[in-house]
Amino acid sequence: MIIVVGGGVTGLSTAFWLRQMGHPVTLVEKGIVGWEASGRNGGGCTHPYSPLFREEQRLWPMMDELLGYPTEWRPHRIRIGLDEAQMTRLRAATMIATDQGFQSEELDNKALREFCPWVAEGTPRAIHWKHGGHANPQRTVQAYAWAIADRGGTILQHTTVQAIETRGGRAVAVKTDKGSIGCDAVVVAAGPHTAAIARSFDVRVPLAPARVEMIVTEPLPLLELGGIDGNGLYGRQTLRGNLAYGGGPHEWIDLDGPATPRAVNSPVVAGLARRLAELFTRLPPVRVIRSWGGIVENTPDGRPVLERLSDPDNVVIATMSSVGFGLSPATGRALAQLVVEGECDFADLSQLKLSRFGNLAPDWRARQGWVAGA
Ligand SMILES: Cc1cc2nc3c(=O)[nH]c(=O)nc-3n(C[C@H](O)[C@H](O)[C@H](O)COP(=O)(O)OP(=O)(O)OC[C@H]3O[C@@H](n4cnc5c(N)ncnc54)[C@H](O)[C@@H]3O)c2cc1C
C-alpha cells in the first residue's frame, strides 16, 4: 500500500497516476480535498522555468479525457505590458519558453484590444503565448478526487497525519489521529505542513509559509481568451465571466494552527483591485464580489522540492513552493514514478533535491526578509 499524505493537487495527482499504474493507494487528508491552496489559486498552467514544463504542456490538453471530468482547462495566455519596462520583462520571460520551442507573438495595441477591449488605447501592448493556459482549480481538484475513486483508490478525509514511523531506514506506518496505517511507501505532499511531517523522520525541509489573496468581480461578457493578465497580476476569466485575479505581495506568516486563513480584506485586496483597474482602464463599472486568502509554502530559492529520499528510502517529498497547480498533472506523474521506480523517466529532477539547501543558514528566513509580519 502506498500512502499519499495531503489531498491538494500534488497528492491527488500522484494518487491518480499511481492508480493509473495499477498500484494500491490511500490518500490521507486532514480536511477536505482541495480545500487549501489547491482550490484557491489563480488556475495558471504555464511554468516554462520548470523541468516539468514540457510534460505540463503535453498533459493539460488531455486531462479532461484522462480524468473523465471537466477541469475547464483553456489554452494560451496573453501577458500585457503597460509600459516599456513591463514589456522588457515579459520578453525576457517569453524567451524561456521560446528557447524550448514554444511559440509566441507580440501584439501591438490594436491587436491587443481585439482580444481585450478593456485595455486603454495607446501604450499597452502584449505578448500572446501560444502555449500555457489556465483551468478551474475547484473543478480540477474534484476531477482528480472522482477519478481516484473511480479507479478504486481510497481517500480518507478529516484524518490528520501526525508522524511517519520508520524502522531500519524505511517508513513502515503512517500515524494518524484515527490510528496507524501500515505502508510500503509514502508520498508526503502536505503543502506548508510538509516540513512538520518531515521532522518526524529527521529530515529538514526549509519552508516559509505566506498568505496570498485573490479577488473576484461580477461577471462580464466572455472574452475570446480568458487567460489575460499583467501589471503584476495573474488570473483568468471564469466561464461564467467573473474576473478572478491575484498577485501578492506575499504576507509572511507562521503556521500556528489550521492552514486556512480566516480573515480577508487586508490591504493586499485593495492593491489587487487597484492594479486590475490600472490594467483594464476601460472595464465597465463592476464590483468585487468575493476575495479569499490561501497559504503557499516557499523554499529559499522559490523552486519545488521533489525527491525520493535515501533515508527513509521509501519516502518521497513533494513541496511545490507556490507553482503547484499548473504543474500538478506532470508532478503527480513524476512522483508516481519516483515512488514506484525510484526515478522519473521524462524530466531531470536532480535540480529539485533538498541537498541544494545543505549550507543554508539557520536564520535564512530573516536574511531573505521572509519572517512573519515582515
Ligand atoms: C491565491 C493563490 C494563487 C495561486 N495561483 C497559482 C497559479 O495561478 N498557478 C499555479 O500553478 N499555482 C498557483 N498557486 C500555488 C498552488 O495553489 C500551490 O502550489 C498548489 O496548490 C500546491 O498544492 P499541494 O497539493 O502541493 O499543496 P496544498 O494545496 O497546500 O495541499 C496540501 C494538503 O495537505 C493537507 N495536509 C497538511 N497537513 C496534513 C496532515 N498532517 N495530514 C493530512 N493532510 C495534511 C492539507 O490540508 C492540504 O489539503 C497559488 C496559490 C494561492 C494560494
XYZ file of C-alpha atoms and ligand atoms in Angstrom:
427
model
C 0.000 0.000 0.000
C 1.298 3.453 -0.953
C 0.105 6.243 1.348
C -0.144 9.772 -0.011
C -0.227 12.447 2.703
C -2.147 15.538 1.583
C -5.147 15.975 -0.673
C -4.075 19.061 -2.610
C -3.428 18.843 -6.345
C 0.042 17.375 -5.797
C -1.155 14.467 -3.655
C -4.330 13.979 -5.691
C -2.469 13.844 -8.981
C 0.094 11.430 -7.512
C -2.661 9.136 -6.252
C -4.372 9.348 -9.650
C -1.217 8.347 -11.536
C -0.457 5.565 -9.047
C -3.912 4.109 -9.720
C -3.341 4.513 -13.470
C -0.201 2.385 -12.974
C -2.256 -0.165 -11.017
C -0.835 0.382 -7.511
C -2.921 0.298 -4.324
C -3.145 3.800 -2.869
C -4.680 5.531 0.128
C -4.684 9.318 0.272
C -4.940 10.880 3.746
C -6.199 14.460 4.039
C -6.604 16.391 7.302
C -9.604 18.337 5.993
C -11.405 18.243 2.658
C -9.511 17.550 -0.573
C -8.530 20.728 -2.393
C -9.610 22.998 0.456
C -6.213 24.689 0.846
C -4.076 26.407 -1.842
C -5.116 23.841 -4.444
C -8.717 25.034 -4.575
C -7.959 28.725 -4.062
C -5.390 29.608 -6.690
C -5.273 31.544 -9.950
C -5.511 28.439 -12.124
C -2.409 29.288 -14.183
C -0.836 26.369 -16.071
C 2.300 27.944 -17.594
C 5.652 27.264 -15.908
C 8.427 27.452 -18.525
C 11.265 27.578 -15.963
C 10.328 24.150 -14.542
C 11.944 20.898 -15.697
C 8.345 19.616 -15.822
C 7.215 22.329 -18.279
C 7.117 20.101 -21.371
C 5.092 17.489 -19.551
C 2.796 20.186 -18.104
C 2.110 21.404 -21.643
C 1.688 17.874 -23.046
C -0.730 16.699 -20.369
C -3.177 19.578 -19.805
C -4.941 19.247 -23.188
C -5.729 15.611 -22.374
C -6.575 15.896 -18.646
C -10.378 16.113 -19.044
C -10.364 12.916 -21.035
C -7.864 11.150 -18.759
C -9.736 12.091 -15.588
C -13.214 11.710 -17.060
C -14.375 15.047 -15.584
C -14.013 18.696 -16.687
C -11.169 20.871 -15.393
C -12.284 23.836 -17.573
C -8.748 23.971 -18.976
C -8.338 26.577 -21.734
C -5.158 27.110 -23.798
C -2.978 30.234 -24.303
C -2.086 33.291 -22.233
C -1.928 36.972 -23.156
C 0.535 38.885 -20.975
C 0.050 42.659 -21.081
C 2.835 45.225 -20.670
C 1.516 48.648 -19.641
C 4.850 50.331 -20.358
C 8.208 49.577 -21.938
C 9.725 48.331 -18.655
C 6.944 45.731 -18.268
C 7.305 44.701 -21.952
C 11.048 44.203 -21.471
C 10.420 41.875 -18.510
C 7.768 39.996 -20.494
C 10.101 39.494 -23.454
C 12.728 38.013 -21.119
C 10.157 35.659 -19.564
C 8.916 34.668 -23.018
C 12.421 33.657 -24.127
C 12.474 30.826 -21.582
C 9.633 29.117 -23.444
C 10.846 30.202 -26.896
C 14.188 28.507 -26.223
C 12.255 25.284 -25.599
C 10.419 25.559 -28.932
C 7.149 27.138 -27.747
C 5.575 29.852 -29.923
C 4.507 33.381 -29.041
C 3.650 36.604 -30.852
C 3.987 40.259 -29.884
C 0.671 42.181 -30.121
C 0.510 45.929 -30.797
C -2.159 47.987 -29.055
C -4.755 47.452 -31.800
C -4.245 43.690 -31.917
C -4.358 43.506 -28.120
C -7.656 45.420 -27.996
C -9.181 42.927 -30.408
C -8.600 40.273 -27.737
C -9.362 42.577 -24.809
C -11.484 45.736 -25.354
C -10.960 46.760 -21.693
C -7.358 47.838 -22.323
C -6.544 51.532 -22.857
C -5.798 52.832 -26.341
C -2.181 53.839 -26.880
C 0.696 52.392 -24.890
C -0.362 48.930 -23.614
C 0.928 46.044 -25.706
C 1.200 42.347 -25.041
C 2.791 39.039 -25.829
C 0.449 36.263 -26.863
C 1.816 32.966 -25.518
C 0.508 30.299 -27.865
C 1.151 27.761 -25.159
C 0.244 27.511 -21.480
C -3.276 28.087 -20.272
C -5.482 28.036 -17.236
C -8.039 25.801 -15.541
C -10.632 25.978 -12.787
C -8.935 24.918 -9.506
C -12.120 23.717 -7.794
C -13.210 21.689 -10.812
C -9.719 20.247 -11.125
C -9.390 19.016 -7.526
C -12.849 17.473 -7.756
C -11.956 15.803 -11.060
C -8.792 14.258 -9.573
C -10.682 13.013 -6.496
C -13.513 11.453 -8.522
C -11.012 9.860 -10.913
C -9.134 8.273 -7.979
C -12.373 6.925 -6.521
C -13.484 5.623 -9.949
C -10.233 3.643 -10.165
C -10.607 2.068 -6.716
C -8.268 4.363 -4.758
C -9.140 5.276 -1.171
C -9.408 8.863 0.073
C -9.580 9.406 3.850
C -10.718 12.959 4.626
C -10.717 14.573 8.103
C -7.773 12.392 9.050
C -4.600 14.133 10.230
C -1.189 12.552 9.789
C 0.867 13.051 12.945
C 4.093 11.244 12.068
C 5.708 8.725 9.760
C 7.007 5.717 11.697
C 10.300 4.302 10.450
C 12.233 1.102 11.110
C 15.568 0.096 9.625
C 15.708 3.111 7.297
C 12.214 2.574 5.887
C 8.769 4.009 6.563
C 6.583 1.247 7.962
C 3.450 3.100 9.059
C 1.693 6.422 8.903
C 0.400 7.511 12.303
C -2.865 9.478 12.124
C -5.307 10.842 14.702
C -7.527 7.870 13.822
C -4.891 5.160 14.124
C -1.847 3.859 12.264
C -1.855 2.625 8.672
C 0.859 0.211 7.546
C 2.597 1.165 4.316
C 5.079 0.017 1.674
C 5.907 3.604 0.650
C 4.817 7.169 1.455
C 4.497 10.380 -0.541
C 4.433 13.492 1.673
C 2.637 16.266 -0.244
C 1.248 18.269 2.656
C 1.887 21.770 1.306
C 3.147 24.116 4.052
C 2.899 21.245 6.581
C 5.393 19.097 4.709
C 8.204 20.466 6.886
C 6.485 19.434 10.149
C 5.793 15.905 8.892
C 9.361 15.521 7.600
C 10.682 16.434 11.046
C 9.114 13.191 12.357
C 11.782 11.281 10.402
C 14.550 13.859 10.960
C 14.554 15.489 7.540
C 14.730 19.290 7.376
C 12.640 20.935 4.635
C 13.187 24.729 4.703
C 9.820 26.373 4.038
C 8.457 29.849 4.690
C 4.645 29.973 4.565
C 2.941 33.053 3.169
C -0.608 34.152 2.703
C -1.666 35.266 -0.792
C -5.036 36.526 -1.895
C -7.439 36.585 -4.826
C -10.349 38.848 -5.782
C -13.343 38.033 -7.967
C -15.557 40.529 -9.814
C -19.120 40.335 -11.045
C -19.437 38.506 -14.383
C -18.570 40.356 -17.606
C -19.087 39.382 -21.254
C -16.822 36.484 -22.171
C -13.556 37.278 -23.948
C -12.233 35.017 -26.699
C -9.226 34.122 -24.490
C -9.817 34.162 -20.734
C -6.167 33.995 -19.671
C -5.192 37.673 -19.883
C -3.074 39.294 -17.198
C -0.224 41.702 -16.456
C 0.678 44.620 -14.142
C 1.937 42.153 -11.519
C -1.341 40.210 -11.530
C -2.126 36.653 -12.567
C -5.593 35.330 -13.178
C -8.305 34.377 -15.575
C -11.882 34.990 -16.635
C -14.116 32.182 -15.398
C -16.532 30.525 -17.820
C -19.307 32.491 -16.083
C -17.474 35.721 -16.903
C -16.053 36.706 -13.491
C -12.516 38.076 -13.357
C -10.507 36.129 -10.748
C -7.118 37.739 -10.057
C -4.306 37.510 -7.531
C -0.798 38.858 -7.372
C 0.703 39.370 -3.981
C 2.720 40.634 -2.307
C 3.235 37.646 -0.018
C 2.242 38.208 3.616
C 4.731 36.094 5.558
C 3.233 34.066 8.397
C 3.962 31.255 10.835
C 1.743 28.194 10.922
C 0.331 28.006 14.418
C -2.824 26.114 13.605
C -5.042 25.156 10.699
C -3.654 26.330 7.372
C -6.765 28.210 6.314
C -6.655 31.998 6.735
C -9.900 33.251 8.241
C -9.585 36.997 7.765
C -9.701 38.727 4.393
C -9.849 42.338 3.231
C -6.229 43.022 4.075
C -4.513 45.933 2.272
C -3.413 43.348 -0.303
C -7.004 43.010 -1.544
C -7.281 46.755 -2.192
C -3.936 46.608 -4.028
C -5.191 43.834 -6.301
C -8.317 45.794 -7.204
C -6.262 48.921 -7.909
C -3.849 47.054 -10.190
C -6.773 45.399 -12.026
C -8.319 48.844 -12.623
C -4.941 50.081 -13.970
C -4.679 47.052 -16.253
C -8.228 47.266 -17.629
C -8.928 51.025 -17.669
C -11.955 50.610 -19.972
C -13.665 47.987 -17.829
C -17.417 48.661 -17.422
C -18.377 49.526 -13.811
C -18.026 46.254 -11.959
C -17.877 45.286 -8.277
C -15.508 42.968 -6.457
C -17.891 40.366 -5.039
C -15.515 37.902 -3.349
C -11.997 37.594 -2.018
C -10.125 34.858 -0.238
C -6.695 34.004 1.048
C -4.658 30.855 0.683
C -1.314 29.700 2.018
C 1.671 28.897 -0.134
C 4.943 27.483 1.109
C 8.199 28.874 -0.236
C 11.603 27.253 -0.370
C 14.618 29.605 -0.160
C 15.043 29.649 -3.963
C 11.314 29.589 -4.717
C 11.508 26.265 -6.529
C 9.839 22.957 -5.634
C 11.416 20.049 -3.796
C 10.643 16.721 -5.473
C 12.789 13.929 -4.191
C 12.811 10.293 -3.197
C 14.861 10.292 -0.011
C 17.701 7.918 0.768
C 16.724 7.638 4.451
C 13.953 6.591 4.812
C 14.366 5.215 1.314
C 10.707 4.568 0.576
C 9.574 8.167 1.220
C 9.081 10.834 -1.443
C 8.842 14.520 -0.505
C 6.909 16.984 -2.645
C 6.532 20.647 -1.874
C 5.684 22.985 -4.726
C 6.747 26.423 -3.497
C 3.836 28.415 -4.995
C 3.745 26.929 -8.504
C 1.972 23.635 -7.893
C -1.403 23.939 -9.571
C -0.373 24.141 -13.211
C 2.404 21.637 -12.822
C 0.205 19.112 -10.994
C -0.528 16.723 -13.888
C 3.209 16.401 -14.552
C 4.255 16.496 -10.885
C 1.907 13.672 -9.966
C 3.165 11.517 -12.814
C 6.779 12.211 -11.816
C 6.107 11.440 -8.148
C 4.325 8.188 -9.002
C 7.403 7.121 -10.972
C 9.761 8.202 -8.168
C 7.909 6.192 -5.556
C 7.491 3.069 -7.700
C 10.608 3.042 -9.887
C 12.992 5.333 -7.998
C 13.382 7.778 -10.894
C 11.425 9.896 -13.339
C 11.911 8.920 -16.989
C 10.660 12.121 -18.650
C 12.316 15.004 -16.742
C 15.580 15.697 -14.951
C 14.583 16.371 -11.347
C 18.124 16.493 -9.956
C 17.948 20.287 -9.544
C 14.927 19.912 -7.220
C 16.658 17.913 -4.479
C 16.878 19.041 -0.865
C 20.671 18.842 -0.902
C 20.820 22.240 -2.638
C 19.967 23.742 0.775
C 22.755 21.865 2.574
C 24.580 25.038 3.639
C 21.520 27.089 4.433
C 21.915 29.452 7.398
C 19.522 28.678 10.281
C 18.176 32.262 10.063
C 17.589 32.144 6.273
C 14.040 33.497 6.590
C 15.269 36.618 8.378
C 18.097 37.072 5.859
C 15.576 36.979 2.994
C 13.123 39.270 4.786
C 10.572 36.459 4.940
C 9.750 36.457 8.658
C 6.147 36.627 9.829
C 4.827 40.151 9.786
C 7.659 41.472 7.581
C -4.073 32.672 -4.066
C -3.172 31.661 -4.742
C -2.921 31.771 -6.103
C -2.099 30.808 -6.748
N -2.012 30.844 -8.118
C -1.397 29.815 -8.758
C -1.430 29.720 -10.176
O -2.047 30.545 -10.852
N -0.790 28.678 -10.766
C -0.125 27.720 -10.030
O 0.447 26.799 -10.620
N -0.091 27.775 -8.682
C -0.716 28.779 -8.036
N -0.725 28.828 -6.666
C 0.040 27.810 -5.919
C -0.705 26.491 -5.897
O -2.040 26.672 -5.494
C 0.010 25.535 -4.934
O 1.395 25.473 -5.252
C -0.573 24.153 -5.036
O -1.965 24.171 -4.843
C 0.104 23.259 -4.016
O -0.590 22.041 -3.984
P -0.200 20.974 -2.914
O -1.103 19.828 -3.109
O 1.264 20.723 -3.010
O -0.437 21.705 -1.508
P -1.821 22.153 -0.803
O -2.831 22.634 -1.752
O -1.401 23.077 0.302
O -2.349 20.792 -0.205
C -1.718 20.155 0.870
C -2.794 19.359 1.554
O -2.202 18.626 2.625
C -3.106 18.616 3.684
N -2.370 18.370 4.931
C -1.481 19.183 5.540
N -1.021 18.622 6.669
C -1.617 17.414 6.741
C -1.540 16.366 7.693
N -0.765 16.464 8.784
N -2.306 15.264 7.487
C -3.092 15.147 6.398
N -3.201 16.125 5.478
C -2.471 17.243 5.636
C -3.744 19.997 3.659
O -4.983 20.022 4.344
C -3.876 20.235 2.172
O -5.135 19.861 1.655
C -1.494 29.780 -5.986
C -1.742 29.683 -4.606
C -2.583 30.601 -3.986
C -2.881 30.436 -2.513
